[in-house]
Amino acid sequence: MKKKNDPIAEARRYVENACRTLNENGELNIETKRYEDEKYVRAAGNYLWLGVLLALDAVFKVRKDRRTCVDINAYLDAVGKRDRKLLSYVNTGYDVMHLSMTYDGVPAKGVSDEGVRLANAIIDRCETMM
């Protein structure tokens, strides 16, 4: 059973939701390895990125209030001062999950798979830092 206020468990739940969204709703064309409807790719990218932000906020306390919006550079500064490998993951994750998946809706399955992999890597790394 997950603790009610465990940000890492909550972040992992977001990743599970992203995977479920793609698996259940995203019609994958096996031939082209692309999702037919970018709407589900966008939703999955948003879930992944929000899960990453929950994990980052648990460790770095960049955002004081969940209702406020923080520039990515604040996260990059905080992470860069403490863990260079995590910084690399966050930079790439921002490009893949937030820009490519959420904003652009890139339907390639490889992009979504990489987004899930990066989200899990970031969350795992944050968990070890808590």
mmCIF file of C-alpha atoms in Angstrom:
data_model
loop_
_atom_site.group_PDB
_atom_site.id
_atom_site.type_symbol
_atom_site.label_atom_id
_atom_site.label_comp_id
_atom_site.label_asym_id
_atom_site.label_seq_id
_atom_site.Cartn_x
_atom_site.Cartn_y
_atom_site.Cartn_z
ATOM 1 C CA MET A 1 0.000 0.000 0.000
ATOM 2 C CA LYS A 2 1.300 3.440 -0.930
ATOM 3 C CA LYS A 3 1.721 6.129 1.677
ATOM 4 C CA LYS A 4 -0.713 8.961 1.163
ATOM 5 C CA ASN A 5 1.912 11.722 1.061
ATOM 6 C CA ASP A 6 4.760 9.819 -0.598
ATOM 7 C CA PRO A 7 5.816 11.976 -3.583
ATOM 8 C CA ILE A 8 7.899 9.188 -5.154
ATOM 9 C CA ALA A 9 4.977 6.753 -5.056
ATOM 10 C CA GLU A 10 2.755 9.477 -6.508
ATOM 11 C CA ALA A 11 5.312 10.171 -9.257
ATOM 12 C CA ARG A 12 5.382 6.460 -10.130
ATOM 13 C CA ARG A 13 1.577 6.500 -10.295
ATOM 14 C CA TYR A 14 1.794 9.244 -12.922
ATOM 15 C CA VAL A 15 4.151 7.061 -14.967
ATOM 16 C CA GLU A 16 1.719 4.145 -14.648
ATOM 17 C CA ASN A 17 -1.093 6.415 -15.861
ATOM 18 C CA ALA A 18 0.988 7.473 -18.861
ATOM 19 C CA CYS A 19 1.695 3.851 -19.791
ATOM 20 C CA ARG A 20 -1.950 2.912 -19.330
ATOM 21 C CA THR A 21 -3.060 5.827 -21.508
ATOM 22 C CA LEU A 22 -0.801 4.731 -24.347
ATOM 23 C CA ASN A 23 -1.525 1.009 -24.012
ATOM 24 C CA GLU A 24 -5.296 1.260 -23.683
ATOM 25 C CA ASN A 25 -6.133 4.277 -25.834
ATOM 26 C CA GLY A 26 -3.195 4.940 -28.130
ATOM 27 C CA GLU A 27 -3.737 2.881 -31.259
ATOM 28 C CA LEU A 28 -0.286 1.744 -32.313
ATOM 29 C CA ASN A 29 0.370 1.050 -35.979
ATOM 30 C CA ILE A 30 2.707 -1.939 -35.765
ATOM 31 C CA GLU A 31 4.078 -1.376 -39.274
ATOM 32 C CA THR A 32 5.154 2.219 -38.756
ATOM 33 C CA LYS A 33 5.621 2.022 -34.951
ATOM 34 C CA ARG A 34 3.624 5.214 -34.563
ATOM 35 C CA TYR A 35 0.530 6.058 -32.555
ATOM 36 C CA GLU A 36 -2.467 6.971 -34.698
ATOM 37 C CA ASP A 37 -3.829 9.697 -32.400
ATOM 38 C CA GLU A 38 -1.380 12.227 -30.992
ATOM 39 C CA LYS A 39 -3.914 13.225 -28.332
ATOM 40 C CA TYR A 40 -2.905 10.210 -26.233
ATOM 41 C CA VAL A 41 0.795 10.844 -26.781
ATOM 42 C CA ARG A 42 0.304 14.385 -25.517
ATOM 43 C CA ALA A 43 -1.619 13.174 -22.471
ATOM 44 C CA ALA A 44 1.033 10.544 -21.691
ATOM 45 C CA GLY A 45 3.837 13.094 -22.049
ATOM 46 C CA ASN A 46 2.032 15.400 -19.654
ATOM 47 C CA TYR A 47 1.577 12.615 -17.086
ATOM 48 C CA LEU A 48 5.256 11.681 -17.359
ATOM 49 C CA TRP A 49 6.507 15.243 -16.964
ATOM 50 C CA LEU A 50 4.200 15.965 -14.032
ATOM 51 C CA GLY A 51 5.455 12.811 -12.312
ATOM 52 C CA VAL A 52 9.042 13.941 -12.826
ATOM 53 C CA LEU A 53 8.241 17.362 -11.369
ATOM 54 C CA LEU A 54 6.700 15.742 -8.290
ATOM 55 C CA ALA A 55 9.881 13.738 -7.711
ATOM 56 C CA LEU A 56 12.141 16.754 -8.324
ATOM 57 C CA ASP A 57 10.077 18.923 -5.983
ATOM 58 C CA ALA A 58 10.352 16.279 -3.256
ATOM 59 C CA VAL A 59 14.157 16.460 -3.365
ATOM 60 C CA PHE A 60 14.981 20.008 -4.419
ATOM 61 C CA LYS A 61 12.060 22.064 -3.036
ATOM 62 C CA VAL A 62 12.176 24.414 -6.030
ATOM 63 C CA ARG A 63 8.456 25.043 -6.047
ATOM 64 C CA LYS A 64 7.027 26.353 -2.793
ATOM 65 C CA ASP A 65 3.411 25.707 -3.751
ATOM 66 C CA ARG A 66 2.060 23.121 -6.209
ATOM 67 C CA ARG A 67 -0.158 25.793 -7.745
ATOM 68 C CA THR A 68 2.764 27.939 -8.863
ATOM 69 C CA CYS A 69 4.590 27.563 -12.143
ATOM 70 C CA VAL A 70 8.381 27.413 -12.041
ATOM 71 C CA ASP A 71 10.698 27.958 -14.977
ATOM 72 C CA ILE A 72 12.673 24.876 -16.024
ATOM 73 C CA ASN A 73 15.894 26.797 -15.414
ATOM 74 C CA ALA A 74 15.193 26.863 -11.667
ATOM 75 C CA TYR A 75 15.059 23.059 -11.682
ATOM 76 C CA LEU A 76 18.175 22.824 -13.839
ATOM 77 C CA ASP A 77 20.096 25.140 -11.491
ATOM 78 C CA ALA A 78 19.070 23.213 -8.382
ATOM 79 C CA VAL A 79 19.775 19.806 -9.914
ATOM 80 C CA GLY A 80 23.067 20.908 -11.490
ATOM 81 C CA LYS A 81 24.462 21.973 -8.131
ATOM 82 C CA ARG A 82 23.919 18.501 -6.693
ATOM 83 C CA ASP A 83 23.953 15.788 -9.377
ATOM 84 C CA ARG A 84 25.353 16.144 -12.895
ATOM 85 C CA LYS A 85 23.986 12.805 -14.110
ATOM 86 C CA LEU A 86 20.496 13.713 -12.952
ATOM 87 C CA LEU A 87 20.931 17.065 -14.701
ATOM 88 C CA SER A 88 21.559 15.220 -17.957
ATOM 89 C CA TYR A 89 18.431 13.117 -17.428
ATOM 90 C CA VAL A 90 16.313 16.189 -16.651
ATOM 91 C CA ASN A 91 17.589 18.093 -19.709
ATOM 92 C CA THR A 92 16.838 15.183 -22.017
ATOM 93 C CA GLY A 93 13.587 14.399 -20.222
ATOM 94 C CA TYR A 94 12.383 17.957 -20.683
ATOM 95 C CA ASP A 95 13.046 17.701 -24.417
ATOM 96 C CA VAL A 96 11.410 14.291 -24.787
ATOM 97 C CA MET A 97 8.474 14.348 -22.351
ATOM 98 C CA HIS A 98 7.556 18.002 -22.237
ATOM 99 C CA LEU A 99 8.474 19.356 -25.656
ATOM 100 C CA SER A 100 8.326 16.360 -28.023
ATOM 101 C CA MET A 101 5.477 14.440 -26.446
ATOM 102 C CA THR A 102 3.308 17.075 -24.735
ATOM 103 C CA TYR A 103 3.699 20.059 -27.061
ATOM 104 C CA ASP A 104 4.530 18.461 -30.397
ATOM 105 C CA GLY A 105 2.657 15.181 -29.914
ATOM 106 C CA VAL A 106 5.382 13.219 -31.723
ATOM 107 C CA PRO A 107 3.630 9.899 -32.403
ATOM 108 C CA ALA A 108 6.746 7.706 -32.746
ATOM 109 C CA LYS A 109 6.664 4.831 -30.264
ATOM 110 C CA GLY A 110 10.414 5.175 -29.703
ATOM 111 C CA VAL A 111 9.937 8.701 -28.380
ATOM 112 C CA SER A 112 7.256 7.560 -25.929
ATOM 113 C CA ASP A 113 9.372 4.609 -24.815
ATOM 114 C CA GLU A 114 12.303 6.938 -24.181
ATOM 115 C CA GLY A 115 10.040 9.288 -22.223
ATOM 116 C CA VAL A 116 8.957 6.450 -19.935
ATOM 117 C CA ARG A 117 12.555 5.276 -19.503
ATOM 118 C CA LEU A 118 13.767 8.765 -18.608
ATOM 119 C CA ALA A 119 10.883 9.411 -16.221
ATOM 120 C CA ASN A 120 11.673 6.199 -14.360
ATOM 121 C CA ALA A 121 15.394 7.009 -14.289
ATOM 122 C CA ILE A 122 14.762 10.492 -12.867
ATOM 123 C CA ILE A 123 12.297 9.240 -10.268
ATOM 124 C CA ASP A 124 14.663 6.420 -9.231
ATOM 125 C CA ARG A 125 17.543 8.849 -8.852
ATOM 126 C CA CYS A 126 15.392 11.264 -6.825
ATOM 127 C CA GLU A 127 14.316 8.402 -4.579
ATOM 128 C CA THR A 128 17.941 7.614 -3.718
ATOM 129 C CA MET A 129 18.562 11.292 -2.869
ATOM 130 C CA MET A 130 15.710 11.526 -0.346
#
